[in-house]
Amino acid sequence: MAMFLSTTINKVDRKGRVSVPAAFRAALSEQAFRGIVAFPSFKHAAVQCGGMDWMEKLGAGVDTFDLFSDEHDTLTAALFANAQQLAFDGQGRVLLPENLIVHASLAEQAAFVGRGPLFEIWNPEAFADYQAEAVRQAAEKGLTLRPAGPPGSDGGQT
Amino acid sequence: MAMFLSTTINKVDRKGRVSVPAAFRAALSEQAFRGIVAFPSFKHAAVQCGGMDWMEKLGAGVDTFDLFSDEHDTLTAALFANAQQLAFDGQGRVLLPENLIVHASLAEQAAFVGRGPLFEIWNPEAFADYQAEAVRQAAEKGLTLRPAGPPGSDGGQT
DNA sequence: ATTTATCCCATGATATCCCAAATAATCCCA
DNA sequence: TGGGATTATTTGGGATATCATGGGATAAAT
């Protein structure tokens, strides 16, 4: 499974295109579909993204024959209906659809944020705020996300 | 199996034709039959659609019920009796039959809603209502649709 | 003969492709 | 360890192809 790390800020051009960071594209290079799958985050003003395999895993619990279950009904409606396949152009860019631009309040710039098996696209300022808040809360809670090892040898949680 | 994602709203013309979104047609391109299979949803005022392979899977599911049971009886009656094959015209459109238009309350516009292995056709306003509720519930439940796999390999839903 | 469905072409809008320029990262050799 | 050269990446924009849509003409059905 792909692994997305670090944060990159790229420009959204007049046509609504953005370069997906080369490192992220490399992580997706194994996939049959040359592009990403994206949908609005339920919790934040951000776009969640991954490869096709990731989307298939999210939907793995959904049975083809399951036309009657209420839970799956709402979940697939929220997931698949809002998801979009965004293909790379020759330069590794994707065209952001209107609904995602609106949901994430994207303008001239987009922040690509690695989150391990997936990545997110944020409005850079919104992400800075969110991150500051996350750090504040982590400090408050005594930084429970701590690697095993001697004190002071941690990875400097961001 | 085909993967239908995202939502597209297309126009129903005076003759009752609608373009099936190009992305959906591409997902069906492997199929022998150039068109879709459609039947009224049991749960909603919507039309459920898929390729022929999907219909065959539904048939296989029906086989697992006892041949003489009430379930089998109602299912086959409801499923196959109401299902219709809608062929594409040269431009990738289908002609919506009267009974489906009535069932889904379709007028000038039709929303094509991807739901993974199948897709649905809705009246756009009706779907917007349903969609809002589905997203609300998904957020509330914290996306319980977990990817299949060992613990720790999940998508890290935020 | 009237209706209903299919085929075919035209058109505007949109997305994709392709080439070229700027920018950033990396390498190499002194 | 510099600093210039080389390569990779990002960005811009014009040309091209694709898509959604409309409507006339043709064919089939009743």
PDB file of C-alpha atoms in Angstrom, chain A residues 1-154:
ATOM      1  CA  MET A   1       0.000   0.000   0.000  1.00  0.00           C
ATOM      2  CA  ALA A   2       1.169   3.479  -0.851  1.00  0.00           C
ATOM      3  CA  MET A   3       2.718   5.702   1.807  1.00  0.00           C
ATOM      4  CA  PHE A   4       2.274   9.464   1.648  1.00  0.00           C
ATOM      5  CA  LEU A   5       4.595  11.682   3.669  1.00  0.00           C
ATOM      6  CA  SER A   6       5.248  15.395   4.208  1.00  0.00           C
ATOM      7  CA  THR A   7       3.423  18.493   3.026  1.00  0.00           C
ATOM      8  CA  THR A   8       3.757  20.343  -0.276  1.00  0.00           C
ATOM      9  CA  ILE A   9       2.048  23.508  -1.430  1.00  0.00           C
ATOM     10  CA  ASN A  10       1.331  23.755  -5.146  1.00  0.00           C
ATOM     11  CA  LYS A  11      -0.346  26.285  -7.348  1.00  0.00           C
ATOM     12  CA  VAL A  12      -3.838  25.904  -8.769  1.00  0.00           C
ATOM     13  CA  ASP A  13      -3.784  27.407 -12.265  1.00  0.00           C
ATOM     14  CA  ARG A  14      -6.516  29.308 -14.075  1.00  0.00           C
ATOM     15  CA  LYS A  15      -7.959  26.083 -15.484  1.00  0.00           C
ATOM     16  CA  GLY A  16      -8.231  24.518 -12.052  1.00  0.00           C
ATOM     17  CA  ARG A  17      -5.265  22.188 -12.455  1.00  0.00           C
ATOM     18  CA  VAL A  18      -2.742  21.275  -9.742  1.00  0.00           C
ATOM     19  CA  SER A  19       0.403  19.209  -9.850  1.00  0.00           C
ATOM     20  CA  VAL A  20       0.232  16.227  -7.538  1.00  0.00           C
ATOM     21  CA  PRO A  21       3.648  16.182  -5.816  1.00  0.00           C
ATOM     22  CA  ALA A  22       6.075  13.894  -7.602  1.00  0.00           C
ATOM     23  CA  ALA A  23       6.679  11.917  -4.407  1.00  0.00           C
ATOM     24  CA  PHE A  24       2.967  11.149  -4.120  1.00  0.00           C
ATOM     25  CA  ARG A  25       2.765  10.130  -7.739  1.00  0.00           C
ATOM     26  CA  ALA A  26       5.704   7.796  -7.242  1.00  0.00           C
ATOM     27  CA  ALA A  27       3.866   6.176  -4.337  1.00  0.00           C
ATOM     28  CA  LEU A  28       0.939   5.500  -6.676  1.00  0.00           C
ATOM     29  CA  SER A  29       2.989   4.257  -9.592  1.00  0.00           C
ATOM     30  CA  GLU A  30       2.058   0.599  -9.011  1.00  0.00           C
ATOM     31  CA  GLN A  31      -1.631   1.270  -9.602  1.00  0.00           C
ATOM     32  CA  ALA A  32      -3.394   0.384 -12.813  1.00  0.00           C
ATOM     33  CA  PHE A  33      -5.328   3.668 -12.811  1.00  0.00           C
ATOM     34  CA  ARG A  34      -2.989   6.601 -13.461  1.00  0.00           C
ATOM     35  CA  GLY A  35      -4.521   9.125 -11.120  1.00  0.00           C
ATOM     36  CA  ILE A  36      -6.133   9.527  -7.727  1.00  0.00           C
ATOM     37  CA  VAL A  37      -9.505   8.989  -6.101  1.00  0.00           C
ATOM     38  CA  ALA A  38     -10.732  11.959  -4.071  1.00  0.00           C
ATOM     39  CA  PHE A  39     -13.719  12.819  -1.902  1.00  0.00           C
ATOM     40  CA  PRO A  40     -14.658  15.507   0.608  1.00  0.00           C
ATOM     41  CA  SER A  41     -13.612  14.758   4.172  1.00  0.00           C
ATOM     42  CA  PHE A  42     -16.576  14.275   6.496  1.00  0.00           C
ATOM     43  CA  LYS A  43     -14.826  16.106   9.306  1.00  0.00           C
ATOM     44  CA  HIS A  44     -12.786  18.879   7.761  1.00  0.00           C
ATOM     45  CA  ALA A  45     -12.819  21.363   4.925  1.00  0.00           C
ATOM     46  CA  ALA A  46     -10.382  19.147   3.063  1.00  0.00           C
ATOM     47  CA  VAL A  47     -10.250  16.570   0.295  1.00  0.00           C
ATOM     48  CA  GLN A  48      -9.228  13.027   1.091  1.00  0.00           C
ATOM     49  CA  CYS A  49      -7.268  11.213  -1.576  1.00  0.00           C
ATOM     50  CA  GLY A  50      -5.708   7.891  -2.321  1.00  0.00           C
ATOM     51  CA  GLY A  51      -5.201   5.367  -5.063  1.00  0.00           C
ATOM     52  CA  MET A  52      -7.858   3.146  -6.549  1.00  0.00           C
ATOM     53  CA  ASP A  53      -6.815   0.227  -4.330  1.00  0.00           C
ATOM     54  CA  TRP A  54      -7.513   2.383  -1.319  1.00  0.00           C
ATOM     55  CA  MET A  55     -11.027   3.174  -2.504  1.00  0.00           C
ATOM     56  CA  GLU A  56     -11.638  -0.501  -3.180  1.00  0.00           C
ATOM     57  CA  LYS A  57     -10.556  -1.306   0.347  1.00  0.00           C
ATOM     58  CA  LEU A  58     -12.906   1.293   1.773  1.00  0.00           C
ATOM     59  CA  GLY A  59     -15.722  -0.283  -0.181  1.00  0.00           C
ATOM     60  CA  ALA A  60     -14.631  -3.864   0.481  1.00  0.00           C
ATOM     61  CA  GLY A  61     -17.287  -4.343   3.130  1.00  0.00           C
ATOM     62  CA  VAL A  62     -20.006  -3.475   0.667  1.00  0.00           C
ATOM     63  CA  ASP A  63     -21.570  -6.549  -0.790  1.00  0.00           C
ATOM     64  CA  THR A  64     -22.820  -6.402  -4.337  1.00  0.00           C
ATOM     65  CA  PHE A  65     -25.994  -8.139  -3.336  1.00  0.00           C
ATOM     66  CA  ASP A  66     -26.587  -5.890  -0.354  1.00  0.00           C
ATOM     67  CA  LEU A  67     -29.406  -3.811  -1.774  1.00  0.00           C
ATOM     68  CA  PHE A  68     -31.475  -3.829   1.378  1.00  0.00           C
ATOM     69  CA  SER A  69     -29.225  -2.848   4.272  1.00  0.00           C
ATOM     70  CA  ASP A  70     -29.770   0.630   5.704  1.00  0.00           C
ATOM     71  CA  GLU A  71     -26.277   1.116   7.074  1.00  0.00           C
ATOM     72  CA  HIS A  72     -24.553   0.295   3.856  1.00  0.00           C
ATOM     73  CA  ASP A  73     -27.037   2.410   2.035  1.00  0.00           C
ATOM     74  CA  THR A  74     -26.086   5.643   3.764  1.00  0.00           C
ATOM     75  CA  LEU A  75     -22.399   4.862   3.860  1.00  0.00           C
ATOM     76  CA  THR A  76     -22.066   4.055   0.189  1.00  0.00           C
ATOM     77  CA  ALA A  77     -24.115   7.134  -0.629  1.00  0.00           C
ATOM     78  CA  ALA A  78     -21.761   9.292   1.393  1.00  0.00           C
ATOM     79  CA  LEU A  79     -18.636   7.613   0.073  1.00  0.00           C
ATOM     80  CA  PHE A  80     -19.012   6.640  -3.554  1.00  0.00           C
ATOM     81  CA  ALA A  81     -21.418   9.354  -4.616  1.00  0.00           C
ATOM     82  CA  ASN A  82     -18.983  12.081  -3.548  1.00  0.00           C
ATOM     83  CA  ALA A  83     -15.834  10.368  -4.713  1.00  0.00           C
ATOM     84  CA  GLN A  84     -14.162  11.321  -7.969  1.00  0.00           C
ATOM     85  CA  GLN A  85     -11.575   9.671 -10.127  1.00  0.00           C
ATOM     86  CA  LEU A  86      -9.057  12.298 -11.130  1.00  0.00           C
ATOM     87  CA  ALA A  87      -6.671  11.230 -13.878  1.00  0.00           C
ATOM     88  CA  PHE A  88      -3.162  12.656 -14.240  1.00  0.00           C
ATOM     89  CA  ASP A  89      -2.344  14.631 -17.343  1.00  0.00           C
ATOM     90  CA  GLY A  90       1.034  14.258 -19.032  1.00  0.00           C
ATOM     91  CA  GLN A  91       2.680  16.478 -16.411  1.00  0.00           C
ATOM     92  CA  GLY A  92       1.160  14.736 -13.398  1.00  0.00           C
ATOM     93  CA  ARG A  93      -1.584  17.255 -12.766  1.00  0.00           C
ATOM     94  CA  VAL A  94      -5.234  16.687 -11.913  1.00  0.00           C
ATOM     95  CA  LEU A  95      -8.225  18.896 -12.604  1.00  0.00           C
ATOM     96  CA  LEU A  96     -10.067  19.705  -9.385  1.00  0.00           C
ATOM     97  CA  PRO A  97     -13.834  19.478  -9.751  1.00  0.00           C
ATOM     98  CA  GLU A  98     -15.984  22.342  -8.557  1.00  0.00           C
ATOM     99  CA  ASN A  99     -17.528  20.525  -5.585  1.00  0.00           C
ATOM    100  CA  LEU A 100     -14.114  19.685  -4.105  1.00  0.00           C
ATOM    101  CA  ILE A 101     -12.822  23.231  -4.616  1.00  0.00           C
ATOM    102  CA  VAL A 102     -15.858  24.530  -2.755  1.00  0.00           C
ATOM    103  CA  HIS A 103     -15.693  21.970   0.042  1.00  0.00           C
ATOM    104  CA  ALA A 104     -12.040  22.663   0.773  1.00  0.00           C
ATOM    105  CA  SER A 105     -12.214  26.429   0.069  1.00  0.00           C
ATOM    106  CA  LEU A 106      -9.384  26.152  -2.409  1.00  0.00           C
ATOM    107  CA  ALA A 107      -8.148  29.211  -4.285  1.00  0.00           C
ATOM    108  CA  GLU A 108      -4.727  29.887  -5.850  1.00  0.00           C
ATOM    109  CA  GLN A 109      -2.861  27.354  -3.750  1.00  0.00           C
ATOM    110  CA  ALA A 110      -3.402  23.834  -2.478  1.00  0.00           C
ATOM    111  CA  ALA A 111      -1.556  22.043   0.320  1.00  0.00           C
ATOM    112  CA  PHE A 112      -0.922  18.342  -0.230  1.00  0.00           C
ATOM    113  CA  VAL A 113      -0.697  16.744   3.189  1.00  0.00           C
ATOM    114  CA  GLY A 114       0.649  13.217   3.544  1.00  0.00           C
ATOM    115  CA  ARG A 115      -1.179  11.095   6.101  1.00  0.00           C
ATOM    116  CA  GLY A 116       0.321   7.669   5.552  1.00  0.00           C
ATOM    117  CA  PRO A 117      -1.956   5.486   3.463  1.00  0.00           C
ATOM    118  CA  LEU A 118      -3.881   8.516   2.223  1.00  0.00           C
ATOM    119  CA  PHE A 119      -3.263  12.197   1.680  1.00  0.00           C
ATOM    120  CA  GLU A 120      -5.363  15.320   1.940  1.00  0.00           C
ATOM    121  CA  ILE A 121      -5.682  18.545  -0.019  1.00  0.00           C
ATOM    122  CA  TRP A 122      -6.226  21.663   2.075  1.00  0.00           C
ATOM    123  CA  ASN A 123      -6.426  25.354   1.727  1.00  0.00           C
ATOM    124  CA  PRO A 124      -2.917  26.199   3.060  1.00  0.00           C
ATOM    125  CA  GLU A 125      -4.108  28.719   5.659  1.00  0.00           C
ATOM    126  CA  ALA A 126      -6.861  26.429   6.885  1.00  0.00           C
ATOM    127  CA  PHE A 127      -4.354  23.633   7.276  1.00  0.00           C
ATOM    128  CA  ALA A 128      -1.929  25.837   9.197  1.00  0.00           C
ATOM    129  CA  ASP A 129      -4.700  26.676  11.645  1.00  0.00           C
ATOM    130  CA  TYR A 130      -5.723  23.065  11.975  1.00  0.00           C
ATOM    131  CA  GLN A 131      -2.169  21.962  12.534  1.00  0.00           C
ATOM    132  CA  ALA A 132      -1.529  24.618  15.168  1.00  0.00           C
ATOM    133  CA  GLU A 133      -4.616  23.464  16.983  1.00  0.00           C
ATOM    134  CA  ALA A 134      -3.527  19.822  16.723  1.00  0.00           C
ATOM    135  CA  VAL A 135      -0.139  20.648  18.225  1.00  0.00           C
ATOM    136  CA  ARG A 136      -1.761  22.618  21.033  1.00  0.00           C
ATOM    137  CA  GLN A 137      -4.044  19.720  21.886  1.00  0.00           C
ATOM    138  CA  ALA A 138      -1.235  17.204  21.707  1.00  0.00           C
ATOM    139  CA  ALA A 139       0.770  19.234  24.184  1.00  0.00           C
ATOM    140  CA  GLU A 140      -2.233  19.578  26.446  1.00  0.00           C
ATOM    141  CA  LYS A 141      -2.834  15.862  26.505  1.00  0.00           C
ATOM    142  CA  GLY A 142       0.806  15.193  27.302  1.00  0.00           C
ATOM    143  CA  LEU A 143       1.753  13.951  23.881  1.00  0.00           C
ATOM    144  CA  THR A 144       0.365  10.427  24.128  1.00  0.00           C
ATOM    145  CA  LEU A 145       1.567   9.601  20.654  1.00  0.00           C
ATOM    146  CA  ARG A 146       5.064   8.684  21.784  1.00  0.00           C
ATOM    147  CA  PRO A 147       7.467   6.302  20.170  1.00  0.00           C
ATOM    148  CA  ALA A 148       8.800   3.504  22.346  1.00  0.00           C
ATOM    149  CA  GLY A 149      12.259   4.369  23.624  1.00  0.00           C
ATOM    150  CA  PRO A 150      14.158   6.531  26.098  1.00  0.00           C
ATOM    151  CA  PRO A 151      12.667   9.940  26.975  1.00  0.00           C
ATOM    152  CA  GLY A 152      13.798  12.735  24.719  1.00  0.00           C
ATOM    153  CA  SER A 153      14.413  10.467  21.748  1.00  0.00           C
ATOM    154  CA  ASP A 154      11.034  11.017  20.176  1.00  0.00           C
TER     155      ASP A 154
END
